[in-house]
mmCIF file of C-alpha atoms in Angstrom:
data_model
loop_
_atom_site.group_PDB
_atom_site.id
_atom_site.type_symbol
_atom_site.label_atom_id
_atom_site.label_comp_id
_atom_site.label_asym_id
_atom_site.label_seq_id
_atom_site.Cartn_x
_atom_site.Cartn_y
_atom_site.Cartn_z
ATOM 1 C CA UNK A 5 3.521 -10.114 9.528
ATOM 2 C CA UNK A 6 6.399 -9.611 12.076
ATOM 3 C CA UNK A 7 8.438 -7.283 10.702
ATOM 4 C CA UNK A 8 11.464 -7.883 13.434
ATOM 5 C CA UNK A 9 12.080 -11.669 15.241
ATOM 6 C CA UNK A 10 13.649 -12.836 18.141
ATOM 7 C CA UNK A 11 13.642 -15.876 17.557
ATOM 8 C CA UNK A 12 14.701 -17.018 21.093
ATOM 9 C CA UNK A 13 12.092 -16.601 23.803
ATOM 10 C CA UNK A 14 15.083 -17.259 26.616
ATOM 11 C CA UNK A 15 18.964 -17.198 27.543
ATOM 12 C CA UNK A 16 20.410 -18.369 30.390
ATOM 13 C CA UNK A 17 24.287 -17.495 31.050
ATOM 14 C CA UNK A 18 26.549 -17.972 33.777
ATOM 15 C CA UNK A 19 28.136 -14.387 35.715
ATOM 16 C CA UNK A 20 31.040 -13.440 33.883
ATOM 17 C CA UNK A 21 30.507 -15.083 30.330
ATOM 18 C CA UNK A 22 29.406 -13.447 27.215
ATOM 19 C CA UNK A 23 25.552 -12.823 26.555
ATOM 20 C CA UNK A 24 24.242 -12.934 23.030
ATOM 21 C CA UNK A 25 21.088 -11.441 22.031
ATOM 22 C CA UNK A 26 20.202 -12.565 18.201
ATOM 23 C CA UNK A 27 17.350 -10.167 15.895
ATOM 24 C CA UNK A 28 16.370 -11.151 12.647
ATOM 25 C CA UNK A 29 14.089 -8.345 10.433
ATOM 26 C CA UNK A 30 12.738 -8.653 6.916
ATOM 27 C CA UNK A 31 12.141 -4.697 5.830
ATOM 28 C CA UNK A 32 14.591 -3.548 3.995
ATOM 29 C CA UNK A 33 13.679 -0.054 4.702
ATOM 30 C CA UNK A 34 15.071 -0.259 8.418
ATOM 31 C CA UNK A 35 17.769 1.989 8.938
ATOM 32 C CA UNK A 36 18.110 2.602 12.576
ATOM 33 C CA UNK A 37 18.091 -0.267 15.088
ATOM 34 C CA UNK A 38 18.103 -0.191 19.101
ATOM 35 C CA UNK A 39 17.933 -2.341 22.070
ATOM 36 C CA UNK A 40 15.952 -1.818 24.881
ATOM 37 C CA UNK A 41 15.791 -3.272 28.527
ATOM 38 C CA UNK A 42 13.195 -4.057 30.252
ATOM 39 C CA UNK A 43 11.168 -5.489 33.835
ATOM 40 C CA UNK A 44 8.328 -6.185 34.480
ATOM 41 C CA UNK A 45 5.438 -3.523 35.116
ATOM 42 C CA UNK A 46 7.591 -1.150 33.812
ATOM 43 C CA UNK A 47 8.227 0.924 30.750
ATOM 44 C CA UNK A 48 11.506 -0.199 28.278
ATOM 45 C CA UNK A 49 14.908 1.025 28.746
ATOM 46 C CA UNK A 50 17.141 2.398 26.066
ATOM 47 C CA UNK A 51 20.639 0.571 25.925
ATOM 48 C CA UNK A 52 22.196 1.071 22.721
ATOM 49 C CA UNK A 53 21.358 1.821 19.073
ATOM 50 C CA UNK A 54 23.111 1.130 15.882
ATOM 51 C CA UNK A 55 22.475 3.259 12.430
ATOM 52 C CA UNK A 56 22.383 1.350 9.362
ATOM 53 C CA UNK A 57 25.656 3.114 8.278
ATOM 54 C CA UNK A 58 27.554 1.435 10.588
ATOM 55 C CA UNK A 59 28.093 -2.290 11.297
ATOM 56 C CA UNK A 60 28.793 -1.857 14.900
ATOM 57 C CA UNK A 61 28.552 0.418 18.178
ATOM 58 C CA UNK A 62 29.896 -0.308 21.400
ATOM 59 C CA UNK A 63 29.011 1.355 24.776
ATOM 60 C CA UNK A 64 30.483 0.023 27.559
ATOM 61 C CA UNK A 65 30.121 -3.743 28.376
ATOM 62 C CA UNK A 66 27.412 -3.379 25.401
ATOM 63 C CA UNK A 67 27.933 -4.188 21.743
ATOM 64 C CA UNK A 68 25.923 -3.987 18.737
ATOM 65 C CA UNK A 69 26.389 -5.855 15.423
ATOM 66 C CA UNK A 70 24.553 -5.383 12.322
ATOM 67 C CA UNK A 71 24.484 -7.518 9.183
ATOM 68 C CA UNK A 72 22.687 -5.659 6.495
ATOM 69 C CA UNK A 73 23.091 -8.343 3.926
ATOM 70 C CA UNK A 74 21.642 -10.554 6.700
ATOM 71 C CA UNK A 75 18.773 -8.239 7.617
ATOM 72 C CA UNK A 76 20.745 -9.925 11.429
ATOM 73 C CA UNK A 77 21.737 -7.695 14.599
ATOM 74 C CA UNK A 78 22.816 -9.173 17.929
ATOM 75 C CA UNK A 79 24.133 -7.612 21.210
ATOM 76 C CA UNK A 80 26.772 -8.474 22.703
ATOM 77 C CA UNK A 81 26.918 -7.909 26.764
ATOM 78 C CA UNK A 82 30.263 -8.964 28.149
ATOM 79 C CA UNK A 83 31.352 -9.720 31.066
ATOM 80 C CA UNK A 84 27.455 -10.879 31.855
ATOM 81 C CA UNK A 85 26.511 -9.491 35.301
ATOM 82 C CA UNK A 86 23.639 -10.526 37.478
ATOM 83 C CA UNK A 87 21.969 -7.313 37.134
ATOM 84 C CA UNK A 88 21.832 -7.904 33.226
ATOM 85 C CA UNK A 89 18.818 -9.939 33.720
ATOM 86 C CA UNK A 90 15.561 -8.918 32.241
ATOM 87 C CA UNK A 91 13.866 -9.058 28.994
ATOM 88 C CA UNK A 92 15.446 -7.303 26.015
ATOM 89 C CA UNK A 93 13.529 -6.076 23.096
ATOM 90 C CA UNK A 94 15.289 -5.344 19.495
ATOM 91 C CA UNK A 95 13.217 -2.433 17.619
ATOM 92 C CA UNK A 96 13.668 -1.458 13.902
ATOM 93 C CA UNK A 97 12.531 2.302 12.341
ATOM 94 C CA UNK A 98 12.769 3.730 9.124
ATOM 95 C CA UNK A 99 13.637 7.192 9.171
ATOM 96 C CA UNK A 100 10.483 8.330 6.962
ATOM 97 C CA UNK A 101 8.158 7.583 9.678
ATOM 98 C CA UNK A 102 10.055 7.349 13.247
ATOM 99 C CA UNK A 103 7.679 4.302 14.520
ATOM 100 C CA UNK A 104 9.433 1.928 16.453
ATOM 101 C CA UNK A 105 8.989 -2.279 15.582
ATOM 102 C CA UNK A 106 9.563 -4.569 18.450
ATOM 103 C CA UNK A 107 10.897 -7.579 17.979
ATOM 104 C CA UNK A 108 8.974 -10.292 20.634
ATOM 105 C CA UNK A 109 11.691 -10.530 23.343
ATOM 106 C CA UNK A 110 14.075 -12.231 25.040
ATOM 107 C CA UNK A 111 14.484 -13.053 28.259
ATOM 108 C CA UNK A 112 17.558 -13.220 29.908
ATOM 109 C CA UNK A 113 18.985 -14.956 32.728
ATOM 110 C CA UNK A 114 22.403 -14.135 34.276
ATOM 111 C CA UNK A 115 23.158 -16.727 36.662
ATOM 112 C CA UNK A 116 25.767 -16.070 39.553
ATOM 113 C CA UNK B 6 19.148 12.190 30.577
ATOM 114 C CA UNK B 7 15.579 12.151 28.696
ATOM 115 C CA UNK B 8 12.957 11.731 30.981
ATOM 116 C CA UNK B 9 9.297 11.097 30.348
ATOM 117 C CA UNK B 10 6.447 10.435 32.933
ATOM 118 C CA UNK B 11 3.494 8.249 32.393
ATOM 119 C CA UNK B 12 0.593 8.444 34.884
ATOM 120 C CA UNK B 13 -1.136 6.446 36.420
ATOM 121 C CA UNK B 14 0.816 3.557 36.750
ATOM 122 C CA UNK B 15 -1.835 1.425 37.411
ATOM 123 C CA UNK B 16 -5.974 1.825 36.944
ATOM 124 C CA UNK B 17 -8.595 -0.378 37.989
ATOM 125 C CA UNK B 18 -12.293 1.155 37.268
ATOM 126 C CA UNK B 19 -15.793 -1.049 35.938
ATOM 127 C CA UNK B 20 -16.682 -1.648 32.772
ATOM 128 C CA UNK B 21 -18.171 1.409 30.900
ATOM 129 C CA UNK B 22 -15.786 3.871 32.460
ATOM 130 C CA UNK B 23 -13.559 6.558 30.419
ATOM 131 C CA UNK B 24 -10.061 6.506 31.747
ATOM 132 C CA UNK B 25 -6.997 9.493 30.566
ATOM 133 C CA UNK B 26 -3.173 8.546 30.843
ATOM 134 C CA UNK B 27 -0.899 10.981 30.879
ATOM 135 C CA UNK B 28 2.565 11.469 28.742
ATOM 136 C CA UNK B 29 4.998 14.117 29.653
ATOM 137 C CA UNK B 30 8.036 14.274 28.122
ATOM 138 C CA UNK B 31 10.062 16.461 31.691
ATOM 139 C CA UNK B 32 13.443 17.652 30.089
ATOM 140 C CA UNK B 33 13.154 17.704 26.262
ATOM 141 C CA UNK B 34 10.389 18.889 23.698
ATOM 142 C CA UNK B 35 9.118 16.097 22.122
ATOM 143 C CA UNK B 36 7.193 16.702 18.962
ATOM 144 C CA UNK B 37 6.237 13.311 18.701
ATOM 145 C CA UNK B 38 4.980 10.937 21.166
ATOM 146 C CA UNK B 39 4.143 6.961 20.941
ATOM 147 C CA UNK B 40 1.730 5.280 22.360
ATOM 148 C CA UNK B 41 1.630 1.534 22.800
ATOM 149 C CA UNK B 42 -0.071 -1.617 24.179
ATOM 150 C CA UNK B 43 1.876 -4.905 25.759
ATOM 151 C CA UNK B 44 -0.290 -8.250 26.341
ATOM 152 C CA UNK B 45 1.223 -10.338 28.960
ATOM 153 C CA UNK B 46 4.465 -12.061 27.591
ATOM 154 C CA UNK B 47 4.055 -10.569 24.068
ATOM 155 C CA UNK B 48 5.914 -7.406 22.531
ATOM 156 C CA UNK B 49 5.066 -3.947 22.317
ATOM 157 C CA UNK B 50 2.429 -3.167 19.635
ATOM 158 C CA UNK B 51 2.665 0.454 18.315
ATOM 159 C CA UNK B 52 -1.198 1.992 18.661
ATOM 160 C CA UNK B 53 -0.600 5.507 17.346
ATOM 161 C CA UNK B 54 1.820 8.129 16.461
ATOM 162 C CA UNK B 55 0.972 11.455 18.302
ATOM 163 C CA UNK B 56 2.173 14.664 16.646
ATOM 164 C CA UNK B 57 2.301 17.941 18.381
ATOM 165 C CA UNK B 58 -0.799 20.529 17.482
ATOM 166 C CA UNK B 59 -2.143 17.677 14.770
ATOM 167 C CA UNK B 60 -4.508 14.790 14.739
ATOM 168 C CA UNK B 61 -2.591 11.588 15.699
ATOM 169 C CA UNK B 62 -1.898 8.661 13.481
ATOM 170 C CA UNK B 63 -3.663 5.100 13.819
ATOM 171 C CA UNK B 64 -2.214 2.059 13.194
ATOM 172 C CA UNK B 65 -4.550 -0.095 11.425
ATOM 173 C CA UNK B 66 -6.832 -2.332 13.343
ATOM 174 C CA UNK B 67 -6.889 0.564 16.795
ATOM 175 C CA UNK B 68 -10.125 2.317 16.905
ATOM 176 C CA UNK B 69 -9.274 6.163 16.748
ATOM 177 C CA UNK B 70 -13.291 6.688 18.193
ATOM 178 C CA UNK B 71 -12.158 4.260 21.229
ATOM 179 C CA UNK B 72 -8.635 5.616 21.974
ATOM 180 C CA UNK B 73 -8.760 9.502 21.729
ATOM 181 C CA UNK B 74 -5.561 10.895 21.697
ATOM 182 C CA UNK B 75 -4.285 14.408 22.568
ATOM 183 C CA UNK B 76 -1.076 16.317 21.838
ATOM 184 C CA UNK B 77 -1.803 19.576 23.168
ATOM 185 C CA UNK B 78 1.622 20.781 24.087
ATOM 186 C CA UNK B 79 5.293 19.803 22.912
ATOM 187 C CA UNK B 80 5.089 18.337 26.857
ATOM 188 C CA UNK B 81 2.371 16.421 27.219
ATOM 189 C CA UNK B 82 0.356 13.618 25.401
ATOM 190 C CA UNK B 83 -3.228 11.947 26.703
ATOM 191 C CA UNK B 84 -4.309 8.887 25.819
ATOM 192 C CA UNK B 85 -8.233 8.287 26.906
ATOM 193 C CA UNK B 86 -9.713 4.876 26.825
ATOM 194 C CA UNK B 87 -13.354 5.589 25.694
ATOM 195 C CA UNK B 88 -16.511 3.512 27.973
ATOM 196 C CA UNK B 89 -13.435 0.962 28.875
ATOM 197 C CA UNK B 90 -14.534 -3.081 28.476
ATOM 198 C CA UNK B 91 -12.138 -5.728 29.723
ATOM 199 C CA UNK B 92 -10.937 -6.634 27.298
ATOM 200 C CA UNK B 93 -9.326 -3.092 26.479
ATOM 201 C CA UNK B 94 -7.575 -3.993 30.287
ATOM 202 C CA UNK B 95 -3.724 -3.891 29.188
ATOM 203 C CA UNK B 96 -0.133 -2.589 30.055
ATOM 204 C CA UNK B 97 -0.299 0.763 28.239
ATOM 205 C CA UNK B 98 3.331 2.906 27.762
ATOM 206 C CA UNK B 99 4.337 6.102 25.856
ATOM 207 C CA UNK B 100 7.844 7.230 24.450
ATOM 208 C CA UNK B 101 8.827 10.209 23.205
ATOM 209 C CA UNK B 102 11.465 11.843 21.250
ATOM 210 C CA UNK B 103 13.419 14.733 19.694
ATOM 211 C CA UNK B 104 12.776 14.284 16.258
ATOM 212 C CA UNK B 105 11.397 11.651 13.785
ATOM 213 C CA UNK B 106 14.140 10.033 12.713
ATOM 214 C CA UNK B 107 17.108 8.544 14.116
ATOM 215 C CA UNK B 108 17.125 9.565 17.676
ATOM 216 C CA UNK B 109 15.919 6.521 20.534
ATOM 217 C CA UNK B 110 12.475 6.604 22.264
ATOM 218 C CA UNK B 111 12.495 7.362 25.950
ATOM 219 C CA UNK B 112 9.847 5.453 27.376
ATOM 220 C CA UNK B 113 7.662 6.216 30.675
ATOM 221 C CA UNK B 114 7.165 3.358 33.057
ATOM 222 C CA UNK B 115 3.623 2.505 31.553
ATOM 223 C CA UNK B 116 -0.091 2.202 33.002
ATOM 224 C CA UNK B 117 -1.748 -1.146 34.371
ATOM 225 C CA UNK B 118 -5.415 -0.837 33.358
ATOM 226 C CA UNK B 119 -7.819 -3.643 34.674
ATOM 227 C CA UNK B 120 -11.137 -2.947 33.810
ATOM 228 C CA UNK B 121 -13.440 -4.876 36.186
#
């Protein structure tokens, strides 16, 4: 049963252009959602979370949307740099147990 | 900002061998640590939930006699693969944070374990 989807395995996008990352989750009990970064052989970074309160944070060049009604959240990197490129995880928790639920991944490509 | 330190990054011992991985959490107190497993090209699967001064929690399916876990301080988590097969060989990272709820995992740069 996986809880939280990424549906796309890959995303390739040119240096400069907009980058979006698409998560799909069926419990309805999620109320905090976060990104993470990550390379290979070596432990996920934290980019930007989203409570289930809000329908969107921004940080920088990174922006999170959240659809409740949808059960959808993407991020939003814009402009795209090469740098960007790595895997990126969605996670879902529910704030009466803290555990974290990855989504599968995606892995992005930033082209120069 | 948060820091936490997993060691050893990377483990290769023979089959029957008992291996301990290290958590610390360096600039916060974390009651609550994570441990979890990655598979090559698959997501991170939650293993346990490690509580401060209590017995951890198991997700279903992870043998709690196979992979002890520790939580002696509010600085430090172990994780200790019991008489180690290959098939337990595995990328194996911990987070930890603040509180329960509603505050991101900080994640240490994970342990290669290739059990021979």
């Amino acid at each position: 049963d996986q809880q939280v989807k990424q549906n796309s395995p890959s995303l390739s996008v040119q240096e400069g252009r907009i980058s979006i990352l698409n998560c799909d989750y069926t419990n309805s009990m999620f109320d905090y959602f976060l990104w993470y970064k990550k390379y290979p052989a070596e432990g996920p970074t934290f980019l930007i979370s989203i409570s289930s309160i809000k329908d969107k944070n921004e940080d920088g060049r990174f922006t999170v949307f959240l659809n409740k009604s949808a059960k959808h959240l993407s991020l939003h990197i814009v402009p795209s740099q090469p740098g960007d490129s790595a895997v990126y995880f969605c996670a879902a928790s529910s704030s009466n147990t803290g555990k974290l639920i990855f989504g599968q991944g995606t892995t992005l490509q930033v082209k120069p | 900002g948060a820091v936490v330190s997993q060691h050893p990054s990377w483990v290769i011992c023979k089959s029957g061998t008992s291996v301990k991985i290290e958590c610390r959490s360096l600039d916060f107190q974390a009651t609550t640590m994570f441990w979890y497993r990655q598979f090559p090209k698959q997501s991170l699967m939650l293993m346990a939930t490690s509580n401060e001064g209590s017995k951890a929690t198991y997700e279903q399916g992870v043998e709690k006699d196979k992979f002890l876990i520790n939580h002696a301080s509010l600085t430090l988590s172990t994780l200790t693969v019991t008489s180690a097969h290959p098939e337990d060989s595995s990328f194996y990272i911990c987070s930890a944070s603040r509180q329960m709820s509603n505050q991101p995992q900080h994640f240490g740069d994970g342990t290669r374990l290739s059990i021979l």
